[in-house]
mmCIF file of C-alpha atoms in Angstrom:
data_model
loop_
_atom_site.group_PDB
_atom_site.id
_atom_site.type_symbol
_atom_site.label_atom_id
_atom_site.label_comp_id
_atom_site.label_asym_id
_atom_site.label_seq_id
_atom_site.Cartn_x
_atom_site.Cartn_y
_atom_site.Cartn_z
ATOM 1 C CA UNK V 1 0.000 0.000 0.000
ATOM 2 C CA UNK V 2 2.609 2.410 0.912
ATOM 3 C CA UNK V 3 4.584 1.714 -2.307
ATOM 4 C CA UNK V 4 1.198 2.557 -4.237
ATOM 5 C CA UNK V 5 1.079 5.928 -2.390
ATOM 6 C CA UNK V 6 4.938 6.982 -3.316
ATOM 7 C CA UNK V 7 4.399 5.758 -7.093
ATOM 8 C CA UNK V 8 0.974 8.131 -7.138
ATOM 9 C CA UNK V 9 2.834 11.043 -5.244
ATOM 10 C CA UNK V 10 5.905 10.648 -7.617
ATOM 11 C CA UNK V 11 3.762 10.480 -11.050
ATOM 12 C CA UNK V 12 1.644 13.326 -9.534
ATOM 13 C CA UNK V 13 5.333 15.891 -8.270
ATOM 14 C CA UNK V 14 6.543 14.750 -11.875
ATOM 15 C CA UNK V 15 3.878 15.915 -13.950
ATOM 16 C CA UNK V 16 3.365 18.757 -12.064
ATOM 17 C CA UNK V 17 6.858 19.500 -14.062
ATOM 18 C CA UNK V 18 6.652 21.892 -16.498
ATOM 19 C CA UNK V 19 9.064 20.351 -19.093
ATOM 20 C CA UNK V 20 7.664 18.504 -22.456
ATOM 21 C CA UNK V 21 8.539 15.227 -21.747
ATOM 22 C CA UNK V 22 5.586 12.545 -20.580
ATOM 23 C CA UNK V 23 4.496 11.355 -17.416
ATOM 24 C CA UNK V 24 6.472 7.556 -18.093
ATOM 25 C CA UNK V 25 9.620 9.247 -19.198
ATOM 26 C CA UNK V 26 9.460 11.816 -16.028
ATOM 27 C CA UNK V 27 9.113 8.682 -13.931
ATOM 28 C CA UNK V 28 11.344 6.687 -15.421
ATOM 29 C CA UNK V 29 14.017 9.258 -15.048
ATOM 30 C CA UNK V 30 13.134 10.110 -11.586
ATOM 31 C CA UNK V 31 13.577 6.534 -10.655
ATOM 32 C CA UNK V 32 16.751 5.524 -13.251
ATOM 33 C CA UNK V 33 18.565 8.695 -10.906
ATOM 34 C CA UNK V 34 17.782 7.503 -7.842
ATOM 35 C CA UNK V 35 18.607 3.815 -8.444
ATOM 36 C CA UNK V 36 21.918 5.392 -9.662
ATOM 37 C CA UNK V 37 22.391 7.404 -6.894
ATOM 38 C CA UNK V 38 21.765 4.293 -4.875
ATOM 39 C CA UNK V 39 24.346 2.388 -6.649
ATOM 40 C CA UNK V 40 27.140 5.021 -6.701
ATOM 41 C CA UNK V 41 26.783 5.234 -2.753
ATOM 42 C CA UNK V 42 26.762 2.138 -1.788
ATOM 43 C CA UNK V 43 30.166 1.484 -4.636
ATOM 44 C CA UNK V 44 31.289 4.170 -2.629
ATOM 45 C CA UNK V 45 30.726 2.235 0.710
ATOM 46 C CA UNK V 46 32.669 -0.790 -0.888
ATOM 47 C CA UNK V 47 35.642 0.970 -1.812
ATOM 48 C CA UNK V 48 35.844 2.983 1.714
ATOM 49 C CA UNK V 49 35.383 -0.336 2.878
ATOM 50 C CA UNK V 50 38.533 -2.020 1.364
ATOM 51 C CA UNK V 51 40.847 0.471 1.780
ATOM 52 C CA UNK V 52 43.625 -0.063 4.022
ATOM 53 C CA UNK V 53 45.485 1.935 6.822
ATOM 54 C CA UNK V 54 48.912 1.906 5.512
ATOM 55 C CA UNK V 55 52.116 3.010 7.729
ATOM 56 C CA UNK V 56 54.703 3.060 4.827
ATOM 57 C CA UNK V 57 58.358 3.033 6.120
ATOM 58 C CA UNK V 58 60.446 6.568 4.907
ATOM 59 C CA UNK V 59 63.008 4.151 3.172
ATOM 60 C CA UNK V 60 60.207 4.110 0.037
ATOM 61 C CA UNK V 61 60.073 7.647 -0.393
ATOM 62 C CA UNK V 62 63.933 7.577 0.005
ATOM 63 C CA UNK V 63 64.192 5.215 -3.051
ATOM 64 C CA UNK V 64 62.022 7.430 -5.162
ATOM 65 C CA UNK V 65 58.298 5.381 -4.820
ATOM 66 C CA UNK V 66 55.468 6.757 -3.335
ATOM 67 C CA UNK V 67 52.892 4.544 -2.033
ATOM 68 C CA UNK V 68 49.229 5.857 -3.142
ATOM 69 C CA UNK V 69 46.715 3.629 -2.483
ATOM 70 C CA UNK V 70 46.225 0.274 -0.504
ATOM 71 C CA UNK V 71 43.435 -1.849 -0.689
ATOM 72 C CA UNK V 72 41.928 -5.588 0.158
ATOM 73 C CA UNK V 73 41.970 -8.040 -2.801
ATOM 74 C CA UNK V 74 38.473 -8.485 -1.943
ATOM 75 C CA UNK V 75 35.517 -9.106 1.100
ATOM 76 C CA UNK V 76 37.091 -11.224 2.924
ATOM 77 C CA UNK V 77 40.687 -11.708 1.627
ATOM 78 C CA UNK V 78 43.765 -12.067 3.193
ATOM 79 C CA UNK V 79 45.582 -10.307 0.439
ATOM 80 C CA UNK V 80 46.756 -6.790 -0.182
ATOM 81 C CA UNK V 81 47.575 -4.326 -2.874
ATOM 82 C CA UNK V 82 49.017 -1.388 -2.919
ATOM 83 C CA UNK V 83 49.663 0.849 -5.908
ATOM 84 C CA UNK V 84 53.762 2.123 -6.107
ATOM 85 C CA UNK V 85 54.659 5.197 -8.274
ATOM 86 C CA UNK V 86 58.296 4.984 -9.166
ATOM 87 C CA UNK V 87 60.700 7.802 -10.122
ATOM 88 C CA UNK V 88 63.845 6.081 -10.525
ATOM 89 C CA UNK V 89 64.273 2.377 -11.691
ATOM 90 C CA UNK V 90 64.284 0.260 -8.574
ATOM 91 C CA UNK V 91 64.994 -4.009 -8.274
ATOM 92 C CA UNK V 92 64.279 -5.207 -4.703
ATOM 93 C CA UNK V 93 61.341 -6.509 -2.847
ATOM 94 C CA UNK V 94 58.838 -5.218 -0.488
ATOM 95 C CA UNK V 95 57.794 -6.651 2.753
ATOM 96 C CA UNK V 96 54.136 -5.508 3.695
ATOM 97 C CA UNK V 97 53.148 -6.294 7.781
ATOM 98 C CA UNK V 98 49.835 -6.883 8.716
ATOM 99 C CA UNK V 99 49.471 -5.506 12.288
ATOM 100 C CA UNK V 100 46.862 -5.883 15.034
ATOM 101 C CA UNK V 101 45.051 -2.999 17.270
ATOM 102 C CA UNK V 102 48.477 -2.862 19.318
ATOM 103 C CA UNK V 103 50.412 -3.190 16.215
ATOM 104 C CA UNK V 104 51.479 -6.463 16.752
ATOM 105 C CA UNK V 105 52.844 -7.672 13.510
ATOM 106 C CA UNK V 106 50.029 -10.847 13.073
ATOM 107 C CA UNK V 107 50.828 -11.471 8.993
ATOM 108 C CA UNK V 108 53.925 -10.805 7.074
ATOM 109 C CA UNK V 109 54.657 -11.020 2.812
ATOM 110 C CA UNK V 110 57.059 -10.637 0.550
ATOM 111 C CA UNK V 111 56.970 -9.206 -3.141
ATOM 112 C CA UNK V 112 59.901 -9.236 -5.101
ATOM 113 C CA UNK V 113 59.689 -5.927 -7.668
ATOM 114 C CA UNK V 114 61.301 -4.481 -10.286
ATOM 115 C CA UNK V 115 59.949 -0.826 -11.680
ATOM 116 C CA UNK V 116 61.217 1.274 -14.389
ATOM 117 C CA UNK V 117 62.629 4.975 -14.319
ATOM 118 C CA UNK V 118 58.708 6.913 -14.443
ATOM 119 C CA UNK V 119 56.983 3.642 -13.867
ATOM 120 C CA UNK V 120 53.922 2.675 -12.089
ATOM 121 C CA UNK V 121 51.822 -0.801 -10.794
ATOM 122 C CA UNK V 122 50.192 -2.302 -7.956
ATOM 123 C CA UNK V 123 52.108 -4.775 -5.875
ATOM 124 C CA UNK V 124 50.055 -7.592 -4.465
ATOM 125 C CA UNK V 125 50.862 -9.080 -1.171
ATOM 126 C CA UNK V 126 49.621 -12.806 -0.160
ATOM 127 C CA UNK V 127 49.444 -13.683 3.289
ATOM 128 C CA UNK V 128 49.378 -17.074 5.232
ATOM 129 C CA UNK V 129 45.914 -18.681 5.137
ATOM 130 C CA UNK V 130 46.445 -18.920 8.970
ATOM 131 C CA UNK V 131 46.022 -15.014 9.271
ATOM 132 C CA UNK V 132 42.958 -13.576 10.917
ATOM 133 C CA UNK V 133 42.321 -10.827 8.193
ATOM 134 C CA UNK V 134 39.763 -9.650 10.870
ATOM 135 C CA UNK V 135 42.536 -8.672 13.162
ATOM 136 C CA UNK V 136 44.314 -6.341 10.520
ATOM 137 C CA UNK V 137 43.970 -2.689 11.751
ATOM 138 C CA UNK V 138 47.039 -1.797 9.525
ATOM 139 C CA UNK V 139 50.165 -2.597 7.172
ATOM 140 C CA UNK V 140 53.669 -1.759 7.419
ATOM 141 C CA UNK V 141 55.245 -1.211 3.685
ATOM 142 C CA UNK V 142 58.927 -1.189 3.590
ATOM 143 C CA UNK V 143 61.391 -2.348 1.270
ATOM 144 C CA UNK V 144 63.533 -5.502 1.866
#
């Protein structure tokens, strides 16, 4: 019943329009914006979601990468990325630390890399199964 009253009172604000369009194209792009609305929020959500607190160690910087971004491989995943902007050529690996509330070091991988003067990628870290992903408040990014 209530669903029948908002259609009514939506048909009924959206003709009171005064554009030349009709009353099923009115609705349907009063509804088409809100479900898109409703889908870029909660994409939005998702994303916030995933990303991760990263502590990245100065030695990065010092080696001419920036870390930009961190995020989970996915609801529920163990694994971590993390996107590396590189102004000099660099061959090494980094070691990513998954830390607790107390910042306990709980998880620990390693990523061999190799980046290009002006290069750019994500580095993805895989952590023991045995890892409780839920415990994760953080990650420690240095180079190894």
């Amino acid at each position: 019943m209530k669903k029948g009253i908002f259609v009514v009172s939506l048909v009924l604000a959206l003709s009171a329009c005064g554009e030349d369009r009709s009353l099923s194209q009115k609705a349907g792009s009063a509804i088409s914006g809100t479900a898109t609305d409703f889908v870029a929020g909660l994409g939005e959500g998702v994303d916030k979601r995933m990303a991760l607190k990263l502590d990245v160690d100065p030695s990065v910087a010092a080696s001419g990468m920036t870390v930009t971004l961190g995020k989970s491989r996915g609801m529920g995943s163990k694994d971590a990325s993390v996107y590396v902007v590189a102004t000099r050529p660099y061959t090494g690996a980094f070691l990513a630390r998954a830390l607790d509330e107390s910042g306990t070091e709980i998880g620990r991988s390693r990523v061999d890399v190799e980046f290009t003067a002006d290069d750019a990628k994500y580095v993805n870290f895989v952590f023991n199964e045995e890892m409780d992903s839920q415990l994760v408040r953080s990650y420690g990014i240095s180079l190894r």
